Tab-separated table of C-alpha atoms and ligand atoms in Angstrom:
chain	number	residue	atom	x	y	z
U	1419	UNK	CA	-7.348	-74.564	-41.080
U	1420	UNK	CA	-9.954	-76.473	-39.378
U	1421	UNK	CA	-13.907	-76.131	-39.388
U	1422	UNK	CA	-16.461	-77.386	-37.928
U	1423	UNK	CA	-16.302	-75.860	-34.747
U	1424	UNK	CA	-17.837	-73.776	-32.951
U	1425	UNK	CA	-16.108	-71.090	-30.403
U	1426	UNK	CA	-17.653	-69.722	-27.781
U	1427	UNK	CA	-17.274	-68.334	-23.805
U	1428	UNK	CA	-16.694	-71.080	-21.621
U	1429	UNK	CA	-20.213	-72.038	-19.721
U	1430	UNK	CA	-21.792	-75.142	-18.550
U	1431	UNK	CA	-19.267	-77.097	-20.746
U	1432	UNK	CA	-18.403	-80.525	-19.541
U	1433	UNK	CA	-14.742	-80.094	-18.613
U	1434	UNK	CA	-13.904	-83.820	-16.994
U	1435	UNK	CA	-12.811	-85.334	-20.099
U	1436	UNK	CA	-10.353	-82.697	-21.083
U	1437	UNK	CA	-7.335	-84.053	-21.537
U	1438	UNK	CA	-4.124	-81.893	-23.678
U	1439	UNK	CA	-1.669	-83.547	-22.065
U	1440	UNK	CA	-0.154	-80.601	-19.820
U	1441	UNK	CA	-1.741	-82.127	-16.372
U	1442	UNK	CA	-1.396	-77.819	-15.256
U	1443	UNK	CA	-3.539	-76.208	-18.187
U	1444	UNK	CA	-6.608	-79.133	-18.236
U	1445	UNK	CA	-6.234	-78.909	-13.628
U	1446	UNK	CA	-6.619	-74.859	-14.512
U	1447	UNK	CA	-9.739	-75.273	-16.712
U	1448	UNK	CA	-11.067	-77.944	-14.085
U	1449	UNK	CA	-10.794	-75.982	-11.214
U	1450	UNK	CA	-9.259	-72.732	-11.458
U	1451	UNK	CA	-10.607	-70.610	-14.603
U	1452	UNK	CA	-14.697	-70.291	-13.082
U	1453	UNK	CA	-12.831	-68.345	-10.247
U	1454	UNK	CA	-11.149	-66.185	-12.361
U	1455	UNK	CA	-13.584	-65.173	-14.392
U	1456	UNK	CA	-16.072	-64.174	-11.737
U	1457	UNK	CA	-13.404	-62.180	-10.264
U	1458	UNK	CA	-12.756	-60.533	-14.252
U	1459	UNK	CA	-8.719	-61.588	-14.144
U	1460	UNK	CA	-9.669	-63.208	-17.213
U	1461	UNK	CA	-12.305	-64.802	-19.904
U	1462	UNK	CA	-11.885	-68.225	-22.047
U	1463	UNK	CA	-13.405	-69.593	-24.562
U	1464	UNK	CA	-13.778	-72.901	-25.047
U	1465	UNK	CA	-13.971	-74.796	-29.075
U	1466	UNK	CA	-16.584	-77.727	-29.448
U	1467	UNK	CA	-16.720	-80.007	-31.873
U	1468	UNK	CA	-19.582	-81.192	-34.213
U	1469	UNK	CA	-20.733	-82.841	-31.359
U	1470	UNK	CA	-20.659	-80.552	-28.424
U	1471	UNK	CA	-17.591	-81.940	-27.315
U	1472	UNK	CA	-14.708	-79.393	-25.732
U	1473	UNK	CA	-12.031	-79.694	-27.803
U	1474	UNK	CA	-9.670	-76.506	-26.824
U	1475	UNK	CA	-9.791	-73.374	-24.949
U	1476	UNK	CA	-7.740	-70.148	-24.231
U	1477	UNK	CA	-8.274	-67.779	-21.748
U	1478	UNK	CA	-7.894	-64.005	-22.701
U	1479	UNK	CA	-7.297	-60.759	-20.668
U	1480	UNK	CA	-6.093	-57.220	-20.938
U	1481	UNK	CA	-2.613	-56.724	-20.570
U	1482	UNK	CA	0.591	-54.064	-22.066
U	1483	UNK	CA	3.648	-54.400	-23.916
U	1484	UNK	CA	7.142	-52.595	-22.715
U	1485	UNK	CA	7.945	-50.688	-25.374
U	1486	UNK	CA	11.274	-51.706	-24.653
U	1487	UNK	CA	10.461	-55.338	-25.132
U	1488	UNK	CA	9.934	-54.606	-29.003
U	1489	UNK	CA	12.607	-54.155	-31.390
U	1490	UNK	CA	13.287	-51.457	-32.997
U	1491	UNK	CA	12.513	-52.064	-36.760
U	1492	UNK	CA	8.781	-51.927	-34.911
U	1493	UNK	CA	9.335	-48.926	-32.088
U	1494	UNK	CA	10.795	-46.932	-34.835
U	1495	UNK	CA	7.244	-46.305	-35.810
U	1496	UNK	CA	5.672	-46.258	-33.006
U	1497	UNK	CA	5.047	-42.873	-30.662
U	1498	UNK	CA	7.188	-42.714	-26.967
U	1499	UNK	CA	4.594	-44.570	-25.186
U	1500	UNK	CA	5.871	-46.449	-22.021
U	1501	UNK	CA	3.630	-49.547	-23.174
U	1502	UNK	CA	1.301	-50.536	-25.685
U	1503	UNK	CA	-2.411	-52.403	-24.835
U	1504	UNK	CA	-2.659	-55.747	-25.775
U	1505	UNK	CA	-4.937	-58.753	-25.309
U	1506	UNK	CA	-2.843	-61.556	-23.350
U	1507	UNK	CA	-3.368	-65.586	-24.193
U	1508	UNK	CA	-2.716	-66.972	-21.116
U	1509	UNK	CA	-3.862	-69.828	-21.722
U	1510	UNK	CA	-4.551	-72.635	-24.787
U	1511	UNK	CA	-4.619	-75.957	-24.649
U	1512	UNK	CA	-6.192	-78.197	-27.142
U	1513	UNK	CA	-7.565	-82.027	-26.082
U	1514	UNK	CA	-4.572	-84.480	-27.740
U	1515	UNK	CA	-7.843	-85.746	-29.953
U	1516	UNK	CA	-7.475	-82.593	-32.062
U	1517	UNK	CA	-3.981	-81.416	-31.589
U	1518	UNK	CA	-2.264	-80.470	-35.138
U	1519	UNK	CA	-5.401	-80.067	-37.138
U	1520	UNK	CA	-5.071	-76.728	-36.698
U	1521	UNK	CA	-7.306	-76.162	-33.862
U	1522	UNK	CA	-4.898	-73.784	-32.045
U	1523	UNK	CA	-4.295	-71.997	-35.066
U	1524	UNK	CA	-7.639	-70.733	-35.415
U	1525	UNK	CA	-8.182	-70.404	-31.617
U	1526	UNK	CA	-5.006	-67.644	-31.478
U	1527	UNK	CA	-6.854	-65.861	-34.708
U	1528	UNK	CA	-10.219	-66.064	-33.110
U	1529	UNK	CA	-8.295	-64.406	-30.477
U	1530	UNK	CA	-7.046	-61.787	-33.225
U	1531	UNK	CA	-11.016	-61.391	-34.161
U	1532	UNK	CA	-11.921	-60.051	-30.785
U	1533	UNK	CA	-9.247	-58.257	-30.252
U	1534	UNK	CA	-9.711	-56.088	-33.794
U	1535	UNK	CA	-13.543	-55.796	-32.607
U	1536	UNK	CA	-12.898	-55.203	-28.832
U	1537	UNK	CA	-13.573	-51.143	-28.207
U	1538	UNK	CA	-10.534	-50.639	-26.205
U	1539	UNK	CA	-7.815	-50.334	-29.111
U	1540	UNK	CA	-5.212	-53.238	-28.613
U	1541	UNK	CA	-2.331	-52.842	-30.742
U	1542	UNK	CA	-0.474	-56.674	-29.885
U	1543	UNK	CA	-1.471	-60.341	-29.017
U	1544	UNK	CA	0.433	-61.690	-26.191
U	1545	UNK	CA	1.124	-65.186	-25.450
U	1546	UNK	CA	2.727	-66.726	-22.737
U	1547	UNK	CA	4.346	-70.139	-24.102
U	1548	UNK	CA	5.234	-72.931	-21.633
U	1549	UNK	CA	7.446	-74.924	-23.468
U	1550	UNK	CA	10.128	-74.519	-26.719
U	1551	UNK	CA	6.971	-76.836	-28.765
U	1552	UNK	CA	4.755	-74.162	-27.862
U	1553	UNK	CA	6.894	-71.584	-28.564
U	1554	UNK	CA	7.686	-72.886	-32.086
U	1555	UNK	CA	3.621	-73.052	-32.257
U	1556	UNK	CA	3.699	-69.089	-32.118
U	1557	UNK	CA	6.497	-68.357	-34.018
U	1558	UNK	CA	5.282	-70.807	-37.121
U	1559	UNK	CA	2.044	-68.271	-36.369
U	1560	UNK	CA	4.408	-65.050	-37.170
U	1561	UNK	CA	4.819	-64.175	-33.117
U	1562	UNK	CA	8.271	-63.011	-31.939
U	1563	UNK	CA	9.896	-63.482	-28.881
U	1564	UNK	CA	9.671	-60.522	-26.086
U	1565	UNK	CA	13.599	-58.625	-26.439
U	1566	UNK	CA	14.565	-59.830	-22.314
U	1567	UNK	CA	11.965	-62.524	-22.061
U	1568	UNK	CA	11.642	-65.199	-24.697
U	1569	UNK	CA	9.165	-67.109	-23.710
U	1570	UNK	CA	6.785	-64.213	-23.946
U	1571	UNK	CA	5.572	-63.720	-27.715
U	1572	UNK	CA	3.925	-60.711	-28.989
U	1573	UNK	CA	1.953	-59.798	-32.534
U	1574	UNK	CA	1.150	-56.570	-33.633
U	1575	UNK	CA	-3.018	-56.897	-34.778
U	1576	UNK	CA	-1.974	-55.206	-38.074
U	1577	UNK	CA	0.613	-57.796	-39.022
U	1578	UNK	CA	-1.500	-60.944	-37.868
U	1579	UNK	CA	-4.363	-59.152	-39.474
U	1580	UNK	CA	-2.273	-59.505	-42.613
U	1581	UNK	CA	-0.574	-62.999	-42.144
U	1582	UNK	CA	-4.073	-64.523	-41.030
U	1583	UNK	CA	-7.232	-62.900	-41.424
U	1584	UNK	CA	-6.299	-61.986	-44.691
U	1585	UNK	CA	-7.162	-58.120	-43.794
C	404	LIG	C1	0.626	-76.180	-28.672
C	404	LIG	C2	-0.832	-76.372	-29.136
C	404	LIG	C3	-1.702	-75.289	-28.520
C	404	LIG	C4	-0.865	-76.241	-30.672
C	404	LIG	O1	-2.203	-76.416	-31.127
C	404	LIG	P1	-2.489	-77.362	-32.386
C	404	LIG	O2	-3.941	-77.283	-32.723
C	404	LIG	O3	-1.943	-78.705	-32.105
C	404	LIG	O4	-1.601	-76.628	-33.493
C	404	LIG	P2	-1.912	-76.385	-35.049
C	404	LIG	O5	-2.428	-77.645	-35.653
C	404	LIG	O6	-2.747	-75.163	-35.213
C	404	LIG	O7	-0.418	-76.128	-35.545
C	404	LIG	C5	-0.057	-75.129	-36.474
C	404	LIG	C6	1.445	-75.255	-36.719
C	404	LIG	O8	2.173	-74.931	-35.536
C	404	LIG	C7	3.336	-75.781	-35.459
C	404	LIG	N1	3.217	-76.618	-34.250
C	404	LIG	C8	2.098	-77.043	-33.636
C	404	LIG	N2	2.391	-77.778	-32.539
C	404	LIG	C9	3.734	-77.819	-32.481
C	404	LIG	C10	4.644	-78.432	-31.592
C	404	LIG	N3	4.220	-79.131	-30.534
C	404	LIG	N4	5.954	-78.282	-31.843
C	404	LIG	C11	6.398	-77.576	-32.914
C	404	LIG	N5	5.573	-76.960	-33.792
C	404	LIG	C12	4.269	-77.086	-33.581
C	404	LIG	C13	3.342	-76.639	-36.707
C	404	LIG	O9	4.108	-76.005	-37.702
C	404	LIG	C14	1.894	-76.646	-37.085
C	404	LIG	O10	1.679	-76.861	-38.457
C	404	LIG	P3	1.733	-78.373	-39.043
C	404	LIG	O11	0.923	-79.244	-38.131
C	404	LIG	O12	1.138	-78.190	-40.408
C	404	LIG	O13	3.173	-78.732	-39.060
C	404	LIG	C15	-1.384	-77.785	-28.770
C	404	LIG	O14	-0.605	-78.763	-29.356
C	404	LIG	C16	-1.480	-78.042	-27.265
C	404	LIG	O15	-2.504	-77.741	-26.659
C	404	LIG	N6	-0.421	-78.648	-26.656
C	404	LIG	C17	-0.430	-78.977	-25.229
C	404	LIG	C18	-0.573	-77.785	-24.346
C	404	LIG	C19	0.369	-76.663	-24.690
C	404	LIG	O16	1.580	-76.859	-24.835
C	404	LIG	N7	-0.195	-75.447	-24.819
C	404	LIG	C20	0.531	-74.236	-25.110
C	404	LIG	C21	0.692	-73.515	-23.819
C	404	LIG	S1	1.372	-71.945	-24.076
């Protein structure tokens, strides 16, 4: 896992150089993600190297599970809720400079972190994954596809507290 970073919310961070390679997640941190956070769609927070440089961000916001998006060896012990809260990754990207050093690893459990402290309750992490790469990204991380929408990952808190945080 890496270290030496530091994560925190995205402020006056110097976003020009930011460069993952997906031309649509470093245009949304650009341009697009001060918007959304003023209008409380949605918060990131950015990783910086030793230096202060920004070296990956995700963006994070409330969202709910289908309980009939999850299979049944986990809705068998769950109550008949509709839904179930989670905390949706819409976003992460991490600047081709760091990419598998396990940057985005410890972005999705910082993600985790907040979530298990957040007063709400949140029972799942949510990702959305753009591409089969990044969808292989989540599973390796223990996510599992949505039931009718596979590009749409979920983790219980419990199990990635288990797999990752070492709770
Ligand atoms: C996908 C992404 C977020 C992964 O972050 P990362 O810091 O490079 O990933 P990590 O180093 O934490 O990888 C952990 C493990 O996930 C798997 N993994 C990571 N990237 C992968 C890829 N592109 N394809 C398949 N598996 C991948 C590997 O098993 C990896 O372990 P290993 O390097 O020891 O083999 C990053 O590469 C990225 O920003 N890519 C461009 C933008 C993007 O696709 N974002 C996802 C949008 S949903």
């Amino acid at each position: 896992m890496s270290s030496g970073f530091r994560i925190e919310l995205l402020g006056k961070h110097d976003r020009a150089a930011f460069s993952s390679g997906d031309e649509d997640l470093d245009r949304y941190l650009r341009a697009q993600v001060t918007q959304d956070i003023r209008r409380r769609l949605s918060n990131c927070f950015v990783a910086l190297d030793a230096v202060g440089a920004l070296a990956g961000y995700y963006t994070f916001a409330a969202t709910s599970v289908p309980l009939t998006e999850l299979p049944a060896d986990i809705t068998r012990r769950l109550p008949r809720y509709p839904s179930m809260p989670a905390g949706l990754i819409g976003r992460l990207a991490i600047d081709q400079r760091f990419q598998r050093q396990g940057l985005g690893s410890l972005l999705v459990v910082d993600a985790a972190a907040r979530a298990m402290r957040a007063e709400p309750a949140i029972y799942a992490l949510v990702v959305d994954a753009k591409s089969e790469d990044a969808a292989a990204f989540y599973l390796c991380l223990g996510f599992q596809r949505f039931l009718s929408q596979p590009m749409r990952l979920f983790i219980p808190i419990a199990e990635i507290a288990r797999r990752l945080l070492g709770h």
